[in-house]
CSV table of C-alpha atoms in Angstrom, one decimal:
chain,number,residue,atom,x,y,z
O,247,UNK,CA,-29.9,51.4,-54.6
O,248,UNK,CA,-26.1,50.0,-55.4
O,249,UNK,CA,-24.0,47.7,-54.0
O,250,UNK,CA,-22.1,49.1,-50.7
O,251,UNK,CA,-20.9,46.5,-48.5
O,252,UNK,CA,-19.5,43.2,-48.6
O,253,UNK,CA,-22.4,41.2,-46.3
O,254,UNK,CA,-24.3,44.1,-44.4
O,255,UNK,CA,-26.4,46.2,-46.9
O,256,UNK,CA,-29.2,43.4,-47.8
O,257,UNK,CA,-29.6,42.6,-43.7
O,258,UNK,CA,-32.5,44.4,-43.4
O,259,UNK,CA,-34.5,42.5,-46.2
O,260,UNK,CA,-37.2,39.9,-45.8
O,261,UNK,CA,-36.0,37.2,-48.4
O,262,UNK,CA,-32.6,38.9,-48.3
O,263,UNK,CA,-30.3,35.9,-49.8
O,264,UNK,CA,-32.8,36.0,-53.1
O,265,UNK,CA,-31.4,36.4,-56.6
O,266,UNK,CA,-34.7,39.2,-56.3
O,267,UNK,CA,-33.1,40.9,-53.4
O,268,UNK,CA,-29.1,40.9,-54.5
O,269,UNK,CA,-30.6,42.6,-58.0
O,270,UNK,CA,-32.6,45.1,-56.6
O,271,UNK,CA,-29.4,46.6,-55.0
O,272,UNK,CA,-27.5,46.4,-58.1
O,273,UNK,CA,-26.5,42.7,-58.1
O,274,UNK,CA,-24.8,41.4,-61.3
O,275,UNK,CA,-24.7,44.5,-63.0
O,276,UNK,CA,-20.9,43.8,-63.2
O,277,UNK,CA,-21.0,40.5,-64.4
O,278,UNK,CA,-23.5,41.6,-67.2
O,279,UNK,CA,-21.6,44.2,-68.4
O,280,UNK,CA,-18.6,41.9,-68.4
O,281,UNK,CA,-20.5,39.2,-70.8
O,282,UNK,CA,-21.7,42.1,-72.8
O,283,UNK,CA,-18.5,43.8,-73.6
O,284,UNK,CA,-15.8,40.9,-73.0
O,285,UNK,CA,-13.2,43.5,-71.6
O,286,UNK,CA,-9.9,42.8,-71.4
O,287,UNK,CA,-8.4,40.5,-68.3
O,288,UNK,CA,-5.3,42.5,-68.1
O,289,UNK,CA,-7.7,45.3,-67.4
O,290,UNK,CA,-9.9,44.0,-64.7
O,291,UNK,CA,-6.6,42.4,-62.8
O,292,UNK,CA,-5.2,46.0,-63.0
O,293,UNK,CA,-8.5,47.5,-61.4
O,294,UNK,CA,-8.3,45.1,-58.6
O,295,UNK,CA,-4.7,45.6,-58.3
O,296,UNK,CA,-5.4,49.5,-58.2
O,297,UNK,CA,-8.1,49.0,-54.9
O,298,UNK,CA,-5.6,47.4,-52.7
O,299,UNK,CA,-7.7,44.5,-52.0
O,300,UNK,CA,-5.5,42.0,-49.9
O,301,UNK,CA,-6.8,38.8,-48.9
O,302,UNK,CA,-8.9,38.6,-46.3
O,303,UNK,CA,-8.3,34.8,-45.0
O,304,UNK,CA,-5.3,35.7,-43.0
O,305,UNK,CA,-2.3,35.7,-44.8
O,306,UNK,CA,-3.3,39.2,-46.7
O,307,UNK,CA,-2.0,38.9,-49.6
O,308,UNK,CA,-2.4,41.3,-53.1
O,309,UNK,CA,-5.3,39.9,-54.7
O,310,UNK,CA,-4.2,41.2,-58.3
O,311,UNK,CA,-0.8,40.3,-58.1
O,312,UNK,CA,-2.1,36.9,-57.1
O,313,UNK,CA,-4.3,36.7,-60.1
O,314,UNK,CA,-1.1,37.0,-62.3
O,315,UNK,CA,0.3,34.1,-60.9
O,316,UNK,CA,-2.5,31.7,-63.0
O,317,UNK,CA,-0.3,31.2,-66.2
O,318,UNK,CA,-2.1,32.5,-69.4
O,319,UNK,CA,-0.8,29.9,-71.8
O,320,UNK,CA,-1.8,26.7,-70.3
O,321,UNK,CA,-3.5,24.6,-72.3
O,322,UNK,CA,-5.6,22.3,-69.8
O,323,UNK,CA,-8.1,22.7,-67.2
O,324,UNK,CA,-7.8,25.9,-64.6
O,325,UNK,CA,-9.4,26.0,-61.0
O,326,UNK,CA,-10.7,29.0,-58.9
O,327,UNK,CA,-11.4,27.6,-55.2
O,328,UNK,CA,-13.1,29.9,-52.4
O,329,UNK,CA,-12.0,29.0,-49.3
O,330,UNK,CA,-15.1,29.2,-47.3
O,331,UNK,CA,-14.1,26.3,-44.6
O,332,UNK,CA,-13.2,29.1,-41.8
O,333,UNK,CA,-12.1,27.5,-38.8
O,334,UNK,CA,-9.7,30.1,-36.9
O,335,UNK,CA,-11.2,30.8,-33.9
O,336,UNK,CA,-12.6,34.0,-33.1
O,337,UNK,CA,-13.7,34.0,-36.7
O,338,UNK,CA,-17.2,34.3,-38.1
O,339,UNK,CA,-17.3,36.6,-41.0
O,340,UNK,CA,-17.5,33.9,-44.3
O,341,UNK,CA,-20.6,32.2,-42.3
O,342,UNK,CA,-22.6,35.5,-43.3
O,343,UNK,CA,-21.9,36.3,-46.6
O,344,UNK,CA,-22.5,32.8,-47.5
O,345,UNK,CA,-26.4,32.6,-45.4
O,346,UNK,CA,-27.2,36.1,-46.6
O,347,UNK,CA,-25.5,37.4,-49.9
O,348,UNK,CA,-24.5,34.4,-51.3
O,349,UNK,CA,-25.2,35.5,-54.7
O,350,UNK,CA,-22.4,38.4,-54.1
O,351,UNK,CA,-20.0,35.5,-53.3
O,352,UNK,CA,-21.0,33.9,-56.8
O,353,UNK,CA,-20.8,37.3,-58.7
O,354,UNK,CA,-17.4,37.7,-57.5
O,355,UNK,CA,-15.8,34.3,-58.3
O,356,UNK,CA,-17.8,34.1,-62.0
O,357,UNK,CA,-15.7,37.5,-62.4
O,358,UNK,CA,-12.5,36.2,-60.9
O,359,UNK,CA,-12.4,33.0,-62.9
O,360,UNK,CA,-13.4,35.5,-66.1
O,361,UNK,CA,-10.0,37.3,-64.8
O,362,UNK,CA,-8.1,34.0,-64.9
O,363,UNK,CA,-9.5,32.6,-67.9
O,364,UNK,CA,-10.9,29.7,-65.6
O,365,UNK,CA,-14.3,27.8,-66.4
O,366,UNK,CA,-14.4,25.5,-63.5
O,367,UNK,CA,-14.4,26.3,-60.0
O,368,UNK,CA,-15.6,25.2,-56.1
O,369,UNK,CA,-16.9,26.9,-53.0
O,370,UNK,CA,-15.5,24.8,-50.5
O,371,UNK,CA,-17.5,25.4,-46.9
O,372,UNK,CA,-16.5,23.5,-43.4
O,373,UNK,CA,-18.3,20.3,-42.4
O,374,UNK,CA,-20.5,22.5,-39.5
O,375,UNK,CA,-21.8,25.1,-42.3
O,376,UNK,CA,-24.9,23.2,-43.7
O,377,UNK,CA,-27.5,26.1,-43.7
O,378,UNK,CA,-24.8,28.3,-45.0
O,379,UNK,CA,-24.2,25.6,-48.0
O,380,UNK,CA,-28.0,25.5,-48.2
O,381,UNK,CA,-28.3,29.1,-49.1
O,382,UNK,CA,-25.3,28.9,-51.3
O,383,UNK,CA,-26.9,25.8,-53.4
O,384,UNK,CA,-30.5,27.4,-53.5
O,385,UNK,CA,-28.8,31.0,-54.8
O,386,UNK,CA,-26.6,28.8,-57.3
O,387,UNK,CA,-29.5,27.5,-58.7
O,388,UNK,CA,-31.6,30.6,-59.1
O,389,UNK,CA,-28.4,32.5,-60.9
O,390,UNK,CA,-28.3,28.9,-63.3
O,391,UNK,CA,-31.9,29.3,-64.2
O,392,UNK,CA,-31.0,33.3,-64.8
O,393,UNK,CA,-28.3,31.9,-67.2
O,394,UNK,CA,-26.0,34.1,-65.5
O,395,UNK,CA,-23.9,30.8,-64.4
O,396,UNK,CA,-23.4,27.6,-66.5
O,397,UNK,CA,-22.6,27.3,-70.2
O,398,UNK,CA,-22.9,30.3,-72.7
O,399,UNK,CA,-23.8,32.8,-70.0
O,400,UNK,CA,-26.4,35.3,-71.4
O,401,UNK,CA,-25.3,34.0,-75.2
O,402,UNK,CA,-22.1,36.0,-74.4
O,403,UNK,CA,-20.4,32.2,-75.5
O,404,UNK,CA,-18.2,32.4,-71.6
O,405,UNK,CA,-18.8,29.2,-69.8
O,406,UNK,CA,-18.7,29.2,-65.8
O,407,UNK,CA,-19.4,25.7,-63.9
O,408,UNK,CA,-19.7,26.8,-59.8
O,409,UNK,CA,-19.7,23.8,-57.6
O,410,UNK,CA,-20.8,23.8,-53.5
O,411,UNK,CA,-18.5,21.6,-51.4
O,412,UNK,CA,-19.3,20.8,-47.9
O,413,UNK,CA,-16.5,19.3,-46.2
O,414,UNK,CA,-16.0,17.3,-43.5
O,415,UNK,CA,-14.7,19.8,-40.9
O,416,UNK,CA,-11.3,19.9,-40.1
O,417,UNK,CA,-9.0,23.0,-39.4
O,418,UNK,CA,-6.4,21.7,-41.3
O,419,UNK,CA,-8.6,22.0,-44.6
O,420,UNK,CA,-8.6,26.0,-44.3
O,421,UNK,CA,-4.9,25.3,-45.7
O,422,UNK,CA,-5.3,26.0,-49.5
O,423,UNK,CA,-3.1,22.7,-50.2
O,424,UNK,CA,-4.7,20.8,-47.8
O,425,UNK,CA,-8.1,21.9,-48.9
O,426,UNK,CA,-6.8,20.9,-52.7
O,427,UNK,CA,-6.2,17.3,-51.5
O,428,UNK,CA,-9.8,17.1,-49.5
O,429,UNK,CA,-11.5,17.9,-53.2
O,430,UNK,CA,-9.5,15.4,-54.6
O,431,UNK,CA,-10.8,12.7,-52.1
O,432,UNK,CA,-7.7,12.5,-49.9
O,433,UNK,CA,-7.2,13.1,-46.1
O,434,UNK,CA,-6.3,16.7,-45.7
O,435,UNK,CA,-2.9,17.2,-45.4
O,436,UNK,CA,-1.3,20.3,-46.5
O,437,UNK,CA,1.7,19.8,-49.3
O,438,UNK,CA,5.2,20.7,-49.9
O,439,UNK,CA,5.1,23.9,-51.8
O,440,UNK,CA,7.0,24.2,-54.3
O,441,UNK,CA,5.4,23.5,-56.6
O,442,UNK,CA,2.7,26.1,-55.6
O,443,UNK,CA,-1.0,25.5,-56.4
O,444,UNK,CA,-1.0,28.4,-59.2
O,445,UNK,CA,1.5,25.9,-61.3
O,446,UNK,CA,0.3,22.5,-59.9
O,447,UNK,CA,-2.9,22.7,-57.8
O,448,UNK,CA,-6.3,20.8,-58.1
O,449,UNK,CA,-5.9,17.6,-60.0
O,450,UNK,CA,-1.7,18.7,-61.4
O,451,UNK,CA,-3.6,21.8,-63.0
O,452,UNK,CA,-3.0,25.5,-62.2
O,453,UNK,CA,-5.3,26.4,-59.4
O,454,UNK,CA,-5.8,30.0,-57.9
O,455,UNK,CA,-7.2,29.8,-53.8
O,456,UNK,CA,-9.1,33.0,-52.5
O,457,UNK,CA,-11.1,33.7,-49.4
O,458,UNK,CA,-15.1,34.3,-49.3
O,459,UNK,CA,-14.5,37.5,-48.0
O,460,UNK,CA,-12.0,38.2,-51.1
O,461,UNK,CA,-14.2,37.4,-53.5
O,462,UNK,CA,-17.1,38.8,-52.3
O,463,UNK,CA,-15.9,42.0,-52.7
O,464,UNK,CA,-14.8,41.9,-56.1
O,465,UNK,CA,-18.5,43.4,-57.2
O,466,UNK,CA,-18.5,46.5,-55.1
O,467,UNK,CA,-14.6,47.5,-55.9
O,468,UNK,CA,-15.6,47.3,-60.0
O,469,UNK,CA,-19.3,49.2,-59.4
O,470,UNK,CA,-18.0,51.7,-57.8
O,471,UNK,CA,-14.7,51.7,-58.9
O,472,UNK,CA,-10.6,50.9,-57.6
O,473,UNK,CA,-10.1,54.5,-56.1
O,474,UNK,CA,-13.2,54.4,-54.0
O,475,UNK,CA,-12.1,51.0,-52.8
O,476,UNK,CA,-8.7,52.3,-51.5
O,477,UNK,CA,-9.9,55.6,-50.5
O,478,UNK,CA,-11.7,53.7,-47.6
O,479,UNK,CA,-8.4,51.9,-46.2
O,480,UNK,CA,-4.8,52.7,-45.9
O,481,UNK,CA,-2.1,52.8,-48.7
O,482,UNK,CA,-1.4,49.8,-47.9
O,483,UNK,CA,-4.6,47.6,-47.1
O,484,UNK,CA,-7.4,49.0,-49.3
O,485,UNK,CA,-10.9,49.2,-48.8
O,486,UNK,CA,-13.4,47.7,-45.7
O,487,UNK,CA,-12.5,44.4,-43.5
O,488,UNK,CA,-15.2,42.6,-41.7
O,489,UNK,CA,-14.2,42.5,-38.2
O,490,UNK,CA,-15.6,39.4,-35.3
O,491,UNK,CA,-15.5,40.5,-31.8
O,492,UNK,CA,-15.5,38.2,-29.1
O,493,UNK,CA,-14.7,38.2,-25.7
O,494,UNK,CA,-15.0,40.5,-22.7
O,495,UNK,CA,-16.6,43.0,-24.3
O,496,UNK,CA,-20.4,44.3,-23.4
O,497,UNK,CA,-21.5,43.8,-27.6
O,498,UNK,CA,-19.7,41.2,-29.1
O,499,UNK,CA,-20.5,41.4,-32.7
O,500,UNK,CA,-19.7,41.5,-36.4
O,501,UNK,CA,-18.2,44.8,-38.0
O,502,UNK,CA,-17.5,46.0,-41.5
O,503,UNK,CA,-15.1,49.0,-40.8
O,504,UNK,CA,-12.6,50.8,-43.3
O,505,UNK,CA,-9.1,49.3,-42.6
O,506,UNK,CA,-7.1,51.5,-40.8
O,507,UNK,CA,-10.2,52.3,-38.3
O,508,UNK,CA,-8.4,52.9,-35.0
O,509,UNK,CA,-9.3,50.0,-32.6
O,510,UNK,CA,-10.3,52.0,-30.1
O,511,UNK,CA,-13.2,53.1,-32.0
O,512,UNK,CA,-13.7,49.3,-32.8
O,513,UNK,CA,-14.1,49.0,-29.2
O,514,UNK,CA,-16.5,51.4,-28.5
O,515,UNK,CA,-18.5,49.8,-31.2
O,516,UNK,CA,-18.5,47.1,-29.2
O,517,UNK,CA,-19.9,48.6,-25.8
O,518,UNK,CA,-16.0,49.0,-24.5
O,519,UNK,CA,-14.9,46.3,-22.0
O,520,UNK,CA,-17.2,44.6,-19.7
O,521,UNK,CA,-18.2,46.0,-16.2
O,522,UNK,CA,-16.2,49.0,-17.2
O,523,UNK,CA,-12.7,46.6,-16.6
O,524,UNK,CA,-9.9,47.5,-18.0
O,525,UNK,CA,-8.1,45.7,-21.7
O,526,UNK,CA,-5.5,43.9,-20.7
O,527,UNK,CA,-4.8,42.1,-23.7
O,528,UNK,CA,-6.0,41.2,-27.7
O,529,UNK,CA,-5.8,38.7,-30.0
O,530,UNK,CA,-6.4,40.5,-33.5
O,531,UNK,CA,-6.6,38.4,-35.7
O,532,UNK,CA,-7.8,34.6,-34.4
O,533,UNK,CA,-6.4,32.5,-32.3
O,534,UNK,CA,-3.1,32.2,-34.1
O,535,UNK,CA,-2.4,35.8,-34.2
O,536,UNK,CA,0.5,36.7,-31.6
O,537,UNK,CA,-1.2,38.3,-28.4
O,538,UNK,CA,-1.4,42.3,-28.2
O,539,UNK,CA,-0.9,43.9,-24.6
O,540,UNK,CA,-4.3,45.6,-23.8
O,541,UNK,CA,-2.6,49.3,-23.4
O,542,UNK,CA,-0.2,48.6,-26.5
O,543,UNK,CA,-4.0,47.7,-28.6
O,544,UNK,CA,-5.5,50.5,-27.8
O,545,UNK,CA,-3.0,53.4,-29.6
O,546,UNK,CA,-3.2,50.9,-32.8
O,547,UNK,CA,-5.5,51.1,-36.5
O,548,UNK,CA,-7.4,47.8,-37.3
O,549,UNK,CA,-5.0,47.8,-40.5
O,550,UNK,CA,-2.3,44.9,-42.0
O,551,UNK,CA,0.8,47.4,-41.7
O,552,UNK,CA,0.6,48.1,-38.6
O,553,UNK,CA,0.4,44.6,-37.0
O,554,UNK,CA,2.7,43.1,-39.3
O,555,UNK,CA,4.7,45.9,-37.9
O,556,UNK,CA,4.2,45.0,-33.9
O,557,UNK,CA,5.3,41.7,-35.4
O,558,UNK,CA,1.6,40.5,-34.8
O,559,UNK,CA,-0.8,40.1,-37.5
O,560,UNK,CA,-4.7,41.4,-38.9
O,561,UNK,CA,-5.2,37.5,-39.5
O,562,UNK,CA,-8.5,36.6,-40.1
O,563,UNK,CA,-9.9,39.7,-38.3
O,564,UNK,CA,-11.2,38.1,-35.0
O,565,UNK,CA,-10.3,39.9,-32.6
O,566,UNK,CA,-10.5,38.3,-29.3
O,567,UNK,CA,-10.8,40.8,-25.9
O,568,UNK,CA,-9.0,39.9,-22.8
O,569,UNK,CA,-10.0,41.9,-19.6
O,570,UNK,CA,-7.7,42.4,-16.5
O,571,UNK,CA,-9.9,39.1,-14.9
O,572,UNK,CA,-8.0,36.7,-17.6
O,573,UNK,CA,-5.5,34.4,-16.3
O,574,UNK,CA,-2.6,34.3,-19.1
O,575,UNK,CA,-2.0,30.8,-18.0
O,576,UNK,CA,-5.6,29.6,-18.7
O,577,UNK,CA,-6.1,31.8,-21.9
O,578,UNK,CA,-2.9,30.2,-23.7
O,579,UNK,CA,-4.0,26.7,-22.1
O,580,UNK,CA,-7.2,26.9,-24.2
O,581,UNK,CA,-6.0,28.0,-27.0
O,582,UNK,CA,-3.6,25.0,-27.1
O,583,UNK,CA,-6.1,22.5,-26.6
O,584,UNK,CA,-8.0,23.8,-29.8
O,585,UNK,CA,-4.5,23.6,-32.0
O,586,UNK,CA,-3.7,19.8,-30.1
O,587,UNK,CA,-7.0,18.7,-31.8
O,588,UNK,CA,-6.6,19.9,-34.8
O,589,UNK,CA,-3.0,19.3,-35.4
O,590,UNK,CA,-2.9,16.8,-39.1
O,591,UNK,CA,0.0,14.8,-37.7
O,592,UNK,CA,1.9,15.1,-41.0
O,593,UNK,CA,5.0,16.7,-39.6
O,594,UNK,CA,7.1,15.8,-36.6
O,595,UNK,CA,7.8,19.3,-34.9
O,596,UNK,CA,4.0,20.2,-35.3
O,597,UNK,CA,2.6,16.3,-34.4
O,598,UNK,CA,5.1,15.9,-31.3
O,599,UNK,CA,5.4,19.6,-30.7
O,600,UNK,CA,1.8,20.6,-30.0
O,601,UNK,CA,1.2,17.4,-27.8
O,602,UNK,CA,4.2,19.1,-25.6
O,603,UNK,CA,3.1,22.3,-25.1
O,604,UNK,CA,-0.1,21.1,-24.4
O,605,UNK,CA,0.9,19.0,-22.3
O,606,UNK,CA,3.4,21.1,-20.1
O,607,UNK,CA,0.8,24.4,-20.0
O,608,UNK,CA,-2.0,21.8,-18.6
O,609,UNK,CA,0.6,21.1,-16.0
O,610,UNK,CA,1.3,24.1,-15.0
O,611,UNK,CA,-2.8,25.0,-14.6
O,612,UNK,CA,-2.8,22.2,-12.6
O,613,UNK,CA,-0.5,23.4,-10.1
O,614,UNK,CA,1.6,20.6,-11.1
O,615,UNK,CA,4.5,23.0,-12.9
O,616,UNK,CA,8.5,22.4,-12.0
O,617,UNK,CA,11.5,24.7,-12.2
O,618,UNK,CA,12.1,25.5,-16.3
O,619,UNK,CA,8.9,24.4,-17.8
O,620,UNK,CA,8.5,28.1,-18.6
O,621,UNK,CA,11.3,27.8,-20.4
O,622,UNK,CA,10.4,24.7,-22.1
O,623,UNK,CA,7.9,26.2,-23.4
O,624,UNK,CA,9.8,28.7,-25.5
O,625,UNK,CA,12.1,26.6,-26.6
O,626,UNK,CA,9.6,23.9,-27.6
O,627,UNK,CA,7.8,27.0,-29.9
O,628,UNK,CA,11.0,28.3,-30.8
O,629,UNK,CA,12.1,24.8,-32.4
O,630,UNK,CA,8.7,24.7,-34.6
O,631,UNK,CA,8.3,27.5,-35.8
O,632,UNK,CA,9.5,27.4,-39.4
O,633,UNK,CA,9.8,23.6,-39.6
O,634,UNK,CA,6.7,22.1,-40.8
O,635,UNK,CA,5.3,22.0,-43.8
O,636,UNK,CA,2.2,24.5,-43.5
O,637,UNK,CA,1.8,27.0,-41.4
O,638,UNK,CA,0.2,25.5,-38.4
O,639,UNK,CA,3.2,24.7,-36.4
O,640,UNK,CA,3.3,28.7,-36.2
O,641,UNK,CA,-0.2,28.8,-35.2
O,642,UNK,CA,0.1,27.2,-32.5
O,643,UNK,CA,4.2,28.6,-31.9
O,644,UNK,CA,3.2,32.1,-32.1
O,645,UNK,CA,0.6,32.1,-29.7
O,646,UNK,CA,3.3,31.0,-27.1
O,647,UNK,CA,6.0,33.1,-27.7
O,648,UNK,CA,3.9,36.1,-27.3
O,649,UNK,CA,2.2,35.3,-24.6
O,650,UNK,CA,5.1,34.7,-23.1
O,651,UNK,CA,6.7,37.8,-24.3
O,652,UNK,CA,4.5,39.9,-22.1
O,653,UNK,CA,3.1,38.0,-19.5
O,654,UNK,CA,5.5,35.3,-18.6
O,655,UNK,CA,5.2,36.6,-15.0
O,656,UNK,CA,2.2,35.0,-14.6
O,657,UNK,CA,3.6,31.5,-15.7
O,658,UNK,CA,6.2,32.2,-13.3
O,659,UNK,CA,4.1,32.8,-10.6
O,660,UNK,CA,2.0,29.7,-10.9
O,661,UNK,CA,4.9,27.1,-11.1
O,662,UNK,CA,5.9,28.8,-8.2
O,663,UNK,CA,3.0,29.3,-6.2
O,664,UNK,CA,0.6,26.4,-7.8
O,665,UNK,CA,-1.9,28.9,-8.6
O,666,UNK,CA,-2.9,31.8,-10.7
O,667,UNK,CA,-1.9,35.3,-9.6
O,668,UNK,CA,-4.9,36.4,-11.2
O,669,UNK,CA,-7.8,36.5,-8.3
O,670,UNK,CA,-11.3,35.7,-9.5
O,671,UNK,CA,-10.1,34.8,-13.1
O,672,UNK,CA,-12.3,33.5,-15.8
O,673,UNK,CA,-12.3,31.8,-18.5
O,674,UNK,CA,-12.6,33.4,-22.3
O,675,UNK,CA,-13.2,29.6,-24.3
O,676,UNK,CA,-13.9,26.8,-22.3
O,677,UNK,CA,-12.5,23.4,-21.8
O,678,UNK,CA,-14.1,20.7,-22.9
């Protein structure tokens, strides 16, 4: 058997987060043949390079070209840190690699830190995740007493310390500078970059930040090699993304699906839209993705260039489906009071900002809008976007604009009319 998916391919196993399980379908053949024959790191960046793995925590950047960044000459400590904390909602890909292939997750980050010439690293999980750090301790020990993690792996002389973090579960955190100051026992509060994390990171040493979903397919891409990786995708987004479908659809589910995959086809997957209804809009990649008009979705490939090309993004992959019973006004409502929660308070336009917002869209549900708040609105998310230190002010900015952007008749209609336009709508995430 080999290695053929990210999370998916040891699903149907009875112990299938074992060190027993992950080898009998090739696991760590990589990493073995790595402390065998000490190849060259120039060589394994350029194979990863050549896949067209992008990051998969939202931002989707070149993995290999961020590998570079980690300076070769330093003299000091280096870090390698999986962001595992995943807290955009919509999202719930990481939570499975971590409960049922953890030891794919620890292959791939012993063979990026080999990459970077790092010996020290962390797997930083959110507060909520303790099974999922459970799984990740017990396979961490079982791939210690292999000798396949910990000091002079396999008597190849390579040292790899791995260290399971549970947080305390915050949003915020999922920011890799944020997250950088929560291992370093401080509240988590993203900082001013420069200098970035590759330069100054963890501790004032060069640090390199990747997503579980990143790393975890590191393994596959050098089994089975950089070409059949990007054969699977796009030119420009190699390889398989793991998508999380929510919403009004009759299947909601998890998905591995070559990138590029028209969503369409993700949607059938998925048992098409409720009671037959009709899509009437999508969020693509988590909540702070800009929105997607249903008919607009529906002639587009689950792929980064093309929403980065809407001006919308592949995020996280959760893609959240709106049928034609969702009231714009309560859907964008929701979604704010998530980011008004979570905001870190750090910077003005994002601390004030998103109490605003909030503030002026519960208004308006209430039936309690006036003459302009619509255009409050914009201009409140205009006037953040771009000023604060991380990138949550647009997470909560972008959401906004483009649901204003195409359905700012409905806001219209219920400052004018005190109600929704939308009869018999419903809720997709509730109010607490």
């Amino acid at each position: 058997m080999e290695i053929n998916s990210i999370c998916l391919r040891t699903m149907d196993l009875k112990d299938r987060a074992s060190l027993a399980t992950y080898e009998a379908i090739g696991g760590y053949k990589v990493w073995r043949d790595i402390l065998a024959t000490k190849p060259s790191v120039e060589s394994l960046i350029d194979k990863i390079k050549a896949s067209g793995l992008r990051g998969r925590g939202g931002a989707g950047f070149p993995t290999g070209l961020k590998w570079t960044f980690m300076p070769k000459d330093h003299k000091g400590k280096k870090y390698l840190i999986c962001n595992s904390d995943e807290g955009e909602p919509g999202t719930c890909k990481d939570t499975l690699i971590l409960s049922h292939n953890p030891h794919q997750l620890i292959e791939g980050m012993a063979i990026a830190a080999y990459a970077m010439g790092i010996e020290d690293s962390y797997n930083y999980m959110r507060g909520e995740f303790l099974h999922q750090y459970e799984s990740c301790e017990k396979a961490l020990e079982e791939a210690k007493a292999a000798g396949l993690i910990g000091e002079d792996m396999l008597g190849s002389g390579i040292n790899f310390r791995l260290y399971n973090v549970l947080g305390a579960g915050s949003y915020i955190v999922g920011e890799e500078t944020a997250m950088i100051e929560s291992l370093e026992g401080k509240r988590a509060m993203p900082r001013y970059k420069p200098p970035f994390p590759a330069n100054y990171g963890l501790y004032g040493m060069p640090t390199t930040v990747n997503n579980t979903e990143t790393l975890a397919s590191i393994p596959v891409i050098l089994d089975k090699g950089p070409e059949w990786f990007a054969g699977l995708g796009t030119e420009k987004s190699g390889g398989t993304k793991i998508f999380c479908v929510s919403g009004h659809v009759e299947k909601p589910g998890v998905f591995e699906l070559p990138l590029g995959t028209p969503f369409k086809d993700l949607l059938e997957l998925c048992g098409g839209i409720k009671e037959g209804r009709s899509c009437k809009a999508v969020i693509p990649g988590g909540s702070s993705m800009k929105i997607v008009p249903g008919e607009k979705m529906l002639e587009l490939n689950m792929d980064y260039e093309t929403f980065s090309g809407i001006g919308s993004g592949l995020g996280s992959g959760g893609v959240i489906v709106m049928d034609d019973t969702t009231c714009m006004v309560e859907a964008l409502a929701n979604v704010l009071h998530f980011y008004k929660d979570e905001s870190c308070g750090q910077c003005v336009p994002c601390r004030e900002g998103v109490g605003w917002v909030t503030k002026i869209t519960n208004n308006i549900l209430e039936g309690n809008g006036t003459l302009g708040d619509v255009d409050k609105l914009s201009e409140l998310a205009e006037n953040v976007e771009g000023r604060t230190i991380c990138a949550f002010g647009e997470a909560f900015a972008w959401p906004i604009l483009s649901f204003l952007e195409h359905f700012r008749h409905e806001f219209d209609y219920f400052v004018a009319h005190g109600r929704s336009m939308i009869s018999g709508s419903k809720s997709m995430i509730g109010n607490d």
